[in-house]
Coordinates of C-alpha atoms and ligand atoms in Angstrom, one line a residue:
Chain N
M1 CA 103.8 124.4 107.3
T2 CA 102.3 127.9 107.5
G3 CA 100.6 127.8 104.1
A4 CA 99.3 125.0 101.8
A5 CA 97.2 125.3 98.7
L6 CA 96.3 123.5 95.5
T7 CA 94.6 124.5 92.3
R8 CA 92.1 122.3 90.4
F9 CA 93.8 119.3 88.7
D10 CA 92.3 118.7 85.3
R11 CA 92.8 119.3 81.6
R12 CA 92.4 123.1 81.3
K13 CA 90.2 124.4 78.6
D14 CA 89.8 128.0 79.9
G15 CA 92.9 129.4 78.2
S16 CA 94.9 129.7 81.4
G17 CA 98.5 128.6 81.6
F18 CA 101.0 127.2 84.1
R19 CA 102.1 130.7 85.2
D20 CA 98.5 131.4 86.1
W21 CA 98.1 128.2 88.1
A22 CA 101.4 128.8 89.9
K23 CA 100.3 132.3 90.9
S24 CA 96.9 131.1 92.1
A25 CA 98.4 128.4 94.3
F26 CA 101.1 130.7 95.6
D27 CA 98.6 133.5 96.5
A28 CA 96.4 131.1 98.4
A29 CA 99.2 129.6 100.4
L30 CA 100.7 133.0 101.2
A31 CA 97.3 134.3 102.3
Q32 CA 96.9 131.3 104.6
S33 CA 100.4 131.9 106.1
G34 CA 99.7 135.5 107.1
L35 CA 103.1 136.5 105.6
T36 CA 103.9 138.8 102.7
A37 CA 106.2 138.3 99.7
G38 CA 108.9 140.3 101.5
D39 CA 109.1 137.6 104.2
I40 CA 110.1 134.9 101.7
D41 CA 113.8 134.1 101.3
A42 CA 113.8 131.2 98.9
L43 CA 111.7 129.6 96.2
F44 CA 111.9 125.9 95.2
V45 CA 110.2 125.0 92.0
A46 CA 109.3 121.4 91.1
S47 CA 108.7 120.9 87.4
E48 CA 109.5 117.6 85.7
S49 CA 110.2 118.6 82.2
D50 CA 110.9 121.6 79.9
F51 CA 109.1 119.6 77.2
F52 CA 105.8 120.3 79.0
H53 CA 105.8 124.1 79.4
F54 CA 108.6 124.9 77.0
Q55 CA 110.4 127.0 79.5
L56 CA 114.0 126.3 80.6
N57 CA 115.0 127.7 84.0
P58 CA 111.4 128.0 85.1
A59 CA 112.3 128.8 88.8
S60 CA 113.7 132.2 87.8
I61 CA 110.7 133.0 85.6
L62 CA 108.3 132.1 88.4
A63 CA 110.2 134.2 90.9
S64 CA 109.3 137.2 88.7
E65 CA 105.7 136.0 88.1
L66 CA 105.1 135.6 91.8
G67 CA 106.6 138.9 92.8
L68 CA 109.6 137.3 94.5
V69 CA 112.4 138.9 92.5
G70 CA 115.6 138.7 94.6
V71 CA 114.9 135.4 96.4
A72 CA 117.1 132.4 95.9
A73 CA 115.2 130.5 93.2
T74 CA 116.0 126.8 92.5
R75 CA 114.4 124.1 90.4
C76 CA 114.2 120.6 91.8
E77 CA 113.7 117.6 89.5
G78 CA 113.5 113.9 90.1
G79 CA 110.8 112.7 87.8
G80 CA 107.6 112.0 89.6
A81 CA 109.4 112.7 92.9
S82 CA 110.2 116.3 91.9
G83 CA 107.6 117.8 94.2
Q84 CA 108.6 115.9 97.3
L85 CA 112.3 116.6 96.6
A86 CA 111.4 120.3 96.4
V87 CA 109.7 120.0 99.8
H88 CA 112.9 118.5 101.2
A89 CA 115.1 121.2 99.7
A90 CA 112.9 123.9 101.2
L91 CA 112.9 122.0 104.5
R92 CA 116.7 121.9 104.6
A93 CA 116.9 125.6 103.7
V94 CA 114.7 126.5 106.6
Q95 CA 116.4 124.0 109.0
S96 CA 119.9 125.4 108.1
G97 CA 118.9 128.9 108.8
A98 CA 119.5 130.0 105.2
A99 CA 115.8 130.9 104.8
R100 CA 113.3 132.2 107.4
H101 CA 110.4 131.3 105.1
A102 CA 110.6 129.2 101.9
V103 CA 108.1 128.7 99.2
V104 CA 107.6 125.3 97.4
L105 CA 105.8 125.6 94.1
G106 CA 105.0 122.5 92.0
V107 CA 103.5 123.0 88.6
D108 CA 103.3 121.2 85.2
P109 CA 101.0 121.4 82.2
S110 CA 101.1 117.6 81.7
A111 CA 97.7 117.5 80.0
S112 CA 97.0 120.5 77.8
S113 CA 100.3 121.4 76.2
L114 CA 101.2 118.2 74.3
S115 CA 99.3 115.2 72.9
G116 CA 99.0 112.1 75.2
D117 CA 101.1 110.1 72.7
A118 CA 103.9 112.7 72.8
I119 CA 103.9 112.6 76.7
R120 CA 103.9 108.8 76.7
D121 CA 106.9 108.8 74.4
L122 CA 108.7 111.4 76.6
Y123 CA 107.9 109.4 79.8
G124 CA 109.5 106.4 78.2
F125 CA 112.8 108.3 78.8
S126 CA 112.1 108.6 82.5
F127 CA 113.8 105.3 83.0
D128 CA 117.3 104.5 81.6
G129 CA 116.9 106.4 78.3
W130 CA 119.7 104.5 76.7
T131 CA 118.3 101.0 77.3
D132 CA 114.6 101.0 78.2
G133 CA 114.0 104.3 76.4
M134 CA 115.6 103.2 73.1
T135 CA 113.8 99.8 73.4
G136 CA 110.4 101.6 73.5
L137 CA 109.4 100.4 77.0
T138 CA 106.6 102.6 78.3
A139 CA 106.0 103.6 81.9
T140 CA 102.9 101.4 82.0
A141 CA 104.8 98.4 80.7
L142 CA 107.6 98.7 83.3
Y143 CA 105.2 99.3 86.1
A144 CA 103.2 96.3 84.9
L145 CA 106.2 94.0 85.0
S146 CA 107.1 95.3 88.5
Y147 CA 103.6 94.8 89.7
Q148 CA 103.5 91.2 88.3
A149 CA 106.6 90.4 90.3
F150 CA 104.9 91.9 93.4
A151 CA 101.6 90.1 92.9
K152 CA 103.3 86.8 92.4
R153 CA 104.9 87.0 95.9
H154 CA 102.1 88.8 97.8
G155 CA 99.1 87.1 96.2
T156 CA 97.3 90.2 95.3
T157 CA 94.6 89.9 92.6
M158 CA 92.7 91.7 89.9
D159 CA 90.0 92.3 92.5
D160 CA 92.6 94.2 94.6
L161 CA 93.5 96.4 91.7
A162 CA 89.8 97.1 91.1
A163 CA 89.3 97.9 94.8
V164 CA 92.1 100.4 94.8
T165 CA 90.8 102.0 91.6
I166 CA 87.2 102.2 92.9
Q167 CA 88.3 103.6 96.3
N168 CA 90.6 106.3 94.9
R169 CA 88.2 107.5 92.3
G170 CA 85.4 107.4 94.8
N171 CA 87.4 109.5 97.2
A172 CA 87.9 112.0 94.3
G173 CA 84.1 112.4 94.2
G174 CA 84.4 114.4 97.5
N175 CA 87.3 116.6 96.1
P176 CA 86.0 119.4 94.0
N177 CA 89.5 119.9 92.6
A178 CA 89.9 116.4 91.3
H179 CA 90.4 115.5 87.7
L180 CA 88.8 112.0 87.6
P181 CA 86.1 111.4 90.1
R182 CA 84.4 108.2 88.8
S183 CA 82.3 105.3 90.0
D184 CA 83.2 102.5 87.6
S185 CA 82.3 98.9 88.5
A186 CA 85.0 96.2 88.7
A187 CA 83.5 94.8 85.5
A188 CA 83.8 98.2 83.7
I189 CA 87.4 98.6 84.8
G190 CA 88.1 95.1 83.5
Q191 CA 86.5 96.0 80.2
S192 CA 88.5 99.1 79.6
P193 CA 91.4 98.6 77.0
V194 CA 94.4 96.7 78.2
I195 CA 97.5 99.1 78.1
A196 CA 100.1 96.7 79.5
S197 CA 98.7 93.6 81.2
P198 CA 97.5 93.4 83.9
Y199 CA 96.9 97.2 83.6
H200 CA 93.8 98.4 81.9
R201 CA 93.3 102.0 81.1
L202 CA 91.2 102.6 84.3
H203 CA 94.1 101.3 86.4
C204 CA 96.2 104.2 85.2
S205 CA 96.5 107.8 86.5
P206 CA 95.6 110.5 84.1
L207 CA 97.8 113.4 82.7
S208 CA 96.7 116.6 84.4
D209 CA 97.3 120.3 84.5
G210 CA 97.7 122.1 87.9
A211 CA 99.8 123.6 90.6
A212 CA 100.3 123.3 94.4
A213 CA 102.2 125.6 96.8
L214 CA 103.5 125.4 100.4
I215 CA 105.1 127.9 102.7
L216 CA 107.6 126.4 105.2
S217 CA 108.6 128.6 108.1
A218 CA 111.3 128.3 110.7
P219 CA 109.6 127.5 114.0
A220 CA 110.8 130.7 115.6
R221 CA 109.4 132.7 112.7
V222 CA 105.9 131.3 112.6
P223 CA 103.3 134.1 112.7
A224 CA 101.3 134.1 116.0
N225 CA 98.0 133.2 114.1
R226 CA 99.7 130.1 112.7
N227 CA 101.0 128.6 115.9
A228 CA 98.8 125.5 115.4
A229 CA 100.0 124.9 111.9
P230 CA 101.1 121.3 111.1
Q231 CA 104.8 120.5 111.3
I232 CA 107.2 118.5 109.2
I233 CA 108.8 116.1 111.6
G234 CA 110.7 113.8 109.2
A235 CA 111.9 113.6 105.6
G236 CA 113.7 110.8 103.8
A237 CA 114.8 110.1 100.3
A238 CA 116.6 107.1 98.6
S239 CA 117.3 105.7 95.2
D240 CA 117.2 102.2 93.6
H241 CA 119.0 100.6 90.6
M242 CA 118.0 102.3 87.4
H243 CA 117.3 99.0 85.8
L244 CA 114.3 97.2 87.2
S245 CA 115.8 94.0 85.9
H246 CA 118.9 94.4 88.1
R247 CA 117.0 94.7 91.4
A248 CA 117.0 91.8 93.8
D249 CA 113.2 91.7 93.5
P250 CA 111.8 93.8 90.7
G251 CA 108.5 93.9 92.6
D252 CA 109.9 95.6 95.7
F253 CA 110.0 99.4 96.0
T254 CA 113.2 99.1 98.1
A255 CA 114.1 102.8 97.8
K256 CA 110.7 103.7 99.3
T257 CA 111.4 101.4 102.3
M258 CA 114.8 103.1 102.8
A259 CA 113.3 106.6 102.4
M260 CA 110.6 105.8 104.9
A261 CA 113.1 104.4 107.4
R262 CA 115.1 107.6 107.2
A263 CA 112.0 109.8 107.6
C264 CA 110.7 107.7 110.5
A265 CA 114.1 107.9 112.3
A266 CA 114.1 111.7 112.0
A267 CA 110.5 111.8 113.2
E268 CA 111.1 109.3 116.0
I269 CA 108.0 107.3 115.1
S270 CA 107.3 104.0 113.4
P271 CA 105.2 103.3 110.2
Q272 CA 102.5 101.9 112.4
D273 CA 102.0 105.3 114.0
I274 CA 100.9 106.8 110.6
D275 CA 97.2 107.4 110.5
L276 CA 96.9 109.2 107.1
A277 CA 98.7 108.7 103.9
E278 CA 98.9 110.3 100.4
I279 CA 100.5 107.6 98.3
Y280 CA 102.0 107.7 94.8
D281 CA 99.4 105.6 92.9
A282 CA 100.7 106.1 89.3
Y283 CA 98.9 102.8 88.8
A284 CA 96.6 100.8 91.0
G285 CA 99.2 98.2 91.7
A286 CA 101.8 100.8 92.6
Q287 CA 99.6 101.8 95.6
L288 CA 99.7 98.2 96.9
Q289 CA 103.5 98.0 96.3
A290 CA 103.8 101.4 98.2
I291 CA 101.7 100.3 101.2
S292 CA 103.9 97.2 101.5
A293 CA 107.2 99.1 101.1
L294 CA 106.2 101.9 103.5
G295 CA 105.4 99.3 106.2
L296 CA 101.8 100.4 106.6
S297 CA 100.6 96.8 106.5
D298 CA 101.9 93.4 107.6
D299 CA 98.9 91.6 106.0
L300 CA 98.1 93.5 102.8
S301 CA 95.1 91.5 101.4
N302 CA 93.5 91.3 104.8
D303 CA 93.9 95.0 105.6
L304 CA 92.5 95.9 102.2
S305 CA 89.4 93.8 102.7
R306 CA 89.0 95.1 106.3
G307 CA 88.9 98.6 105.0
V308 CA 91.9 99.8 107.0
F309 CA 92.8 102.2 104.2
A310 CA 89.2 103.3 103.4
P311 CA 88.0 106.9 104.4
E312 CA 86.7 105.6 107.8
G313 CA 89.6 103.2 108.4
R314 CA 92.6 103.3 110.7
C315 CA 94.8 104.8 108.1
P316 CA 92.9 106.4 105.2
I317 CA 94.9 106.4 102.0
N318 CA 94.6 108.9 99.2
L319 CA 91.5 110.7 100.5
S320 CA 92.3 113.3 97.8
G321 CA 91.8 110.6 95.2
G322 CA 95.5 110.2 94.7
L323 CA 97.1 110.4 91.3
M324 CA 94.4 108.1 89.9
G325 CA 91.5 110.3 91.1
Q326 CA 92.8 113.8 91.9
G327 CA 95.2 113.8 88.9
A328 CA 98.9 114.0 88.0
P329 CA 100.5 117.3 87.0
V330 CA 103.9 115.7 87.6
G331 CA 105.9 118.5 89.3
A332 CA 102.9 119.4 91.4
I333 CA 102.2 115.9 92.7
G334 CA 104.5 115.7 95.7
V335 CA 103.7 119.3 96.7
A336 CA 100.0 118.6 96.5
Q337 CA 100.3 115.4 98.5
T338 CA 102.1 117.3 101.3
A339 CA 99.6 120.2 101.1
T340 CA 96.7 117.7 101.3
C341 CA 98.2 116.1 104.4
A342 CA 98.7 119.5 106.0
L343 CA 95.2 120.7 105.3
I344 CA 93.7 117.4 106.7
L345 CA 95.9 117.5 109.8
E346 CA 94.6 121.0 110.5
G347 CA 91.0 120.1 109.8
R348 CA 90.8 122.5 106.8
Y349 CA 90.2 119.9 104.0
H350 CA 87.1 119.5 101.8
A351 CA 84.1 118.8 104.1
A352 CA 83.1 115.5 102.4
L353 CA 86.6 114.0 103.0
Q354 CA 87.8 115.7 106.2
P355 CA 88.1 113.0 109.0
R356 CA 86.1 114.1 112.1
I357 CA 88.9 113.0 114.4
L358 CA 92.1 114.7 113.2
P359 CA 94.9 112.2 112.3
R360 CA 98.1 112.6 114.3
Y361 CA 100.8 111.6 111.8
A362 CA 100.6 111.7 108.0
V363 CA 103.0 110.5 105.3
A364 CA 103.3 112.0 101.8
D365 CA 104.9 109.4 99.6
T366 CA 106.2 110.2 96.2
H367 CA 108.6 108.5 93.7
G368 CA 110.1 108.9 90.2
G369 CA 110.9 106.1 87.7
V370 CA 109.6 102.7 88.9
C371 CA 110.5 103.8 92.4
T372 CA 114.0 104.6 91.2
T373 CA 113.9 107.8 93.2
A374 CA 111.8 107.8 96.4
A375 CA 111.0 110.7 98.7
V376 CA 108.7 110.7 101.7
T377 CA 107.7 113.4 104.2
I378 CA 106.1 112.9 107.6
L379 CA 103.9 115.6 109.1
A380 CA 102.4 115.9 112.5
Q381 CA 99.5 117.8 113.9
G382 CA 100.5 121.2 115.2
G383 CA 101.7 120.9 118.8
T384 CA 102.1 117.1 118.6
A385 CA 105.8 117.1 118.2
G386 CA 106.5 120.3 120.2
Chain J
M1 CA 96.8 129.8 72.0
I2 CA 100.5 129.8 71.3
R3 CA 101.3 127.1 68.7
H4 CA 104.9 126.1 68.4
Q5 CA 106.6 123.1 66.9
I6 CA 110.2 122.0 67.1
T7 CA 112.1 119.1 65.6
L8 CA 115.1 117.7 67.6
D9 CA 117.7 115.6 65.8
Y10 CA 119.9 114.1 68.5
A11 CA 123.4 112.7 68.1
L12 CA 124.0 110.9 71.4
N13 CA 127.4 109.5 72.2
P14 CA 127.0 106.3 74.2
G15 CA 130.6 106.6 75.6
W16 CA 131.7 103.5 77.5
L17 CA 128.4 101.8 76.5
G18 CA 129.5 101.8 72.9
P19 CA 130.0 98.0 72.5
F20 CA 126.6 97.2 74.0
V21 CA 124.9 99.7 71.6
T22 CA 126.7 98.3 68.6
G23 CA 125.8 94.8 69.6
L24 CA 122.1 95.7 69.7
L25 CA 122.1 97.1 66.2
Q26 CA 123.7 93.9 65.0
G27 CA 121.6 91.5 67.1
Q28 CA 124.3 90.5 69.5
A29 CA 124.1 90.4 73.3
I30 CA 127.3 92.2 74.5
A31 CA 127.5 92.0 78.3
R32 CA 130.0 93.3 80.9
R33 CA 131.8 90.7 83.1
C34 CA 133.1 92.2 86.3
A35 CA 136.9 91.6 86.8
A36 CA 136.5 91.3 90.5
C37 CA 133.5 89.0 91.0
A38 CA 132.7 87.7 87.5
A39 CA 129.1 88.9 87.7
T40 CA 127.9 89.4 84.1
S41 CA 125.5 92.3 83.6
F42 CA 123.2 92.8 80.6
P43 CA 122.4 95.5 80.0
P44 CA 125.9 96.2 81.2
V45 CA 126.5 98.3 84.3
R46 CA 129.6 100.5 84.7
T47 CA 130.0 99.8 88.4
C48 CA 129.3 96.3 89.6
A49 CA 127.2 95.6 92.7
C50 CA 130.4 94.5 94.3
G51 CA 131.8 98.0 93.8
S52 CA 134.4 97.2 91.1
D53 CA 134.3 99.3 87.9
A54 CA 136.9 97.0 86.1
G55 CA 135.6 94.5 83.6
E56 CA 135.6 93.1 80.1
W57 CA 133.1 92.8 77.3
V58 CA 131.8 89.3 76.6
T59 CA 129.4 88.1 73.9
L60 CA 126.5 86.0 75.3
P61 CA 124.8 83.3 73.2
G62 CA 121.8 85.5 72.8
T63 CA 119.2 83.0 74.1
A64 CA 116.9 84.1 76.9
T65 CA 114.2 82.7 79.2
I66 CA 111.1 84.8 79.8
T67 CA 110.3 85.5 83.5
L68 CA 107.4 87.9 83.2
R69 CA 105.5 89.3 80.2
T70 CA 103.2 92.2 79.6
T71 CA 101.0 92.8 76.5
G72 CA 98.6 95.5 75.4
Q73 CA 98.2 98.7 73.4
D74 CA 101.7 99.8 74.4
G75 CA 103.3 96.6 72.9
D76 CA 104.8 93.3 74.0
F77 CA 107.5 93.5 76.6
A78 CA 109.1 91.1 79.0
L79 CA 111.5 90.6 81.9
V80 CA 113.9 87.9 80.8
S81 CA 117.1 86.1 81.8
F82 CA 119.8 85.9 79.1
D83 CA 121.9 82.8 79.2
G84 CA 125.3 83.6 80.7
A85 CA 124.1 86.8 82.4
T86 CA 123.7 87.1 86.2
T87 CA 121.2 90.0 85.9
Q88 CA 117.8 90.1 84.2
S89 CA 116.9 92.4 81.3
T90 CA 113.7 94.2 80.1
V91 CA 113.1 93.6 76.4
K92 CA 110.7 94.3 73.6
L93 CA 109.2 91.1 72.2
V94 CA 109.0 90.8 68.4
D95 CA 106.7 88.1 67.1
V96 CA 107.3 85.9 70.2
A97 CA 104.3 83.5 70.6
A98 CA 102.1 84.1 73.7
D99 CA 103.0 80.7 75.1
A100 CA 106.8 80.8 74.3
S101 CA 109.1 80.4 77.3
G102 CA 112.0 82.2 75.7
G103 CA 113.6 83.7 72.6
H104 CA 116.7 85.0 70.9
I105 CA 118.1 88.5 70.6
I106 CA 117.5 90.1 67.2
A107 CA 118.8 93.3 65.7
S108 CA 116.9 96.3 67.0
T109 CA 113.8 96.8 64.9
G110 CA 113.3 100.5 65.7
G111 CA 116.2 102.1 63.9
Q112 CA 117.5 103.0 67.3
P113 CA 119.5 100.6 69.6
G114 CA 116.6 98.8 71.4
L115 CA 116.9 95.5 73.2
C116 CA 114.6 93.2 71.1
L117 CA 113.9 89.5 71.6
G118 CA 112.6 87.4 68.7
A119 CA 111.3 83.9 68.6
R120 CA 113.6 81.1 69.5
G121 CA 115.6 80.1 66.5
A122 CA 115.0 83.5 64.9
R123 CA 118.1 84.9 63.3
N124 CA 118.8 88.5 62.3
A125 CA 116.6 89.6 59.5
R126 CA 119.0 92.3 58.5
Ligands
ZN1 ZN1 131.6 92.6 90.7

């Protein structure tokens, strides 16, 4: 991972557009890598929907915008998992020898280009469009039903939802690029409007604008000044039934468990070895479901109350603020999570959030649908995995 | 600022799912019964969990029991079990009392083929 960069995530009011954010993230990642545009063989663009930027075939447009005309340009899409799927596609291109260096570029104007109501209606077609979509089920309602099933079995409470919300938005306070740094009390969270019970507005991630970029390089091609760069040591993806209602347990993120098992097998580590995680917290409860599905805790409520996932804990989660705090420009999310892990593993993250002792293994966890498509990537400190 | 507006008028062909879609518009629960294992899916799935894609359409009684329910600004929705189905379903609740334990399918209220559950004893309004 020779280059990693993110733009601010927020609702842009400065007249800039998605091509500007893409260029800014790409330039910063390329500068970090020490490479030039001529070294790049492939571009993988993650962007969830043409509805957001009103640009079909955005990968070819961005190849031109980034000064990469001639490279193999591919768009990767899997709903919320788009960014991580693009990381995986770039990884395979480099592993296969098809590319010496590959760029992953995630970008979406999820906040500024359409109204919140229009985006909510479009998101309703992220699940089975012909059943849930036509029924008018929203993302929040489906996530709420899934979380209720999880909470019933695991005994998690409204206090746990508040704790996740407070921690993620508190972490975002140390991230100058974050969309929603806040310090709401549990009472204030409980008083925000109910969107789909048990989820109140403050349990939900915002819609954001932004971009993130990575440069993946074949080990033999890494520039000398980047020999200590973090490495991707495992990647795994999986899918679950498109109907939440047809799953054995609608509260389980089974695809995530499968994706994690595949990534851990490739990395030759176990989930207990992970000491940093960026998790797909589209909603506060989804973070709890993900921790459980990824195998990061055997005793969820106890680990939460002991601060295992807090900034000073054994395995800090969403130091960036996650989707809830940092923000959620959909295509950029998985790329941003992976970039964040890389920057932290290398000790280059925002000073207020950078752990003093560098973590060894990090997982970037992303999904689309109600974990209908899951994709996780495991990174190691440079040198750890040889 | 570039201002631009488009209107899209879709004509989506549901293909094999046709009987299910027609049923929703009429307030009937048309499910798929697997020819190999008799699992009855609603909404119907083309390929059963057992691997078979052979099956027949069956009309369920239309009554359902609510498993989980969510309410708020986005509307009233639930995870329910339709009598005669071996899978659960996610539905929109239409005037189902907060303490009701179940309901009955009604014709889609949205002008599009949605899966709507009305109060028990409710019959199709149109
Ligand atoms: Zn079967």
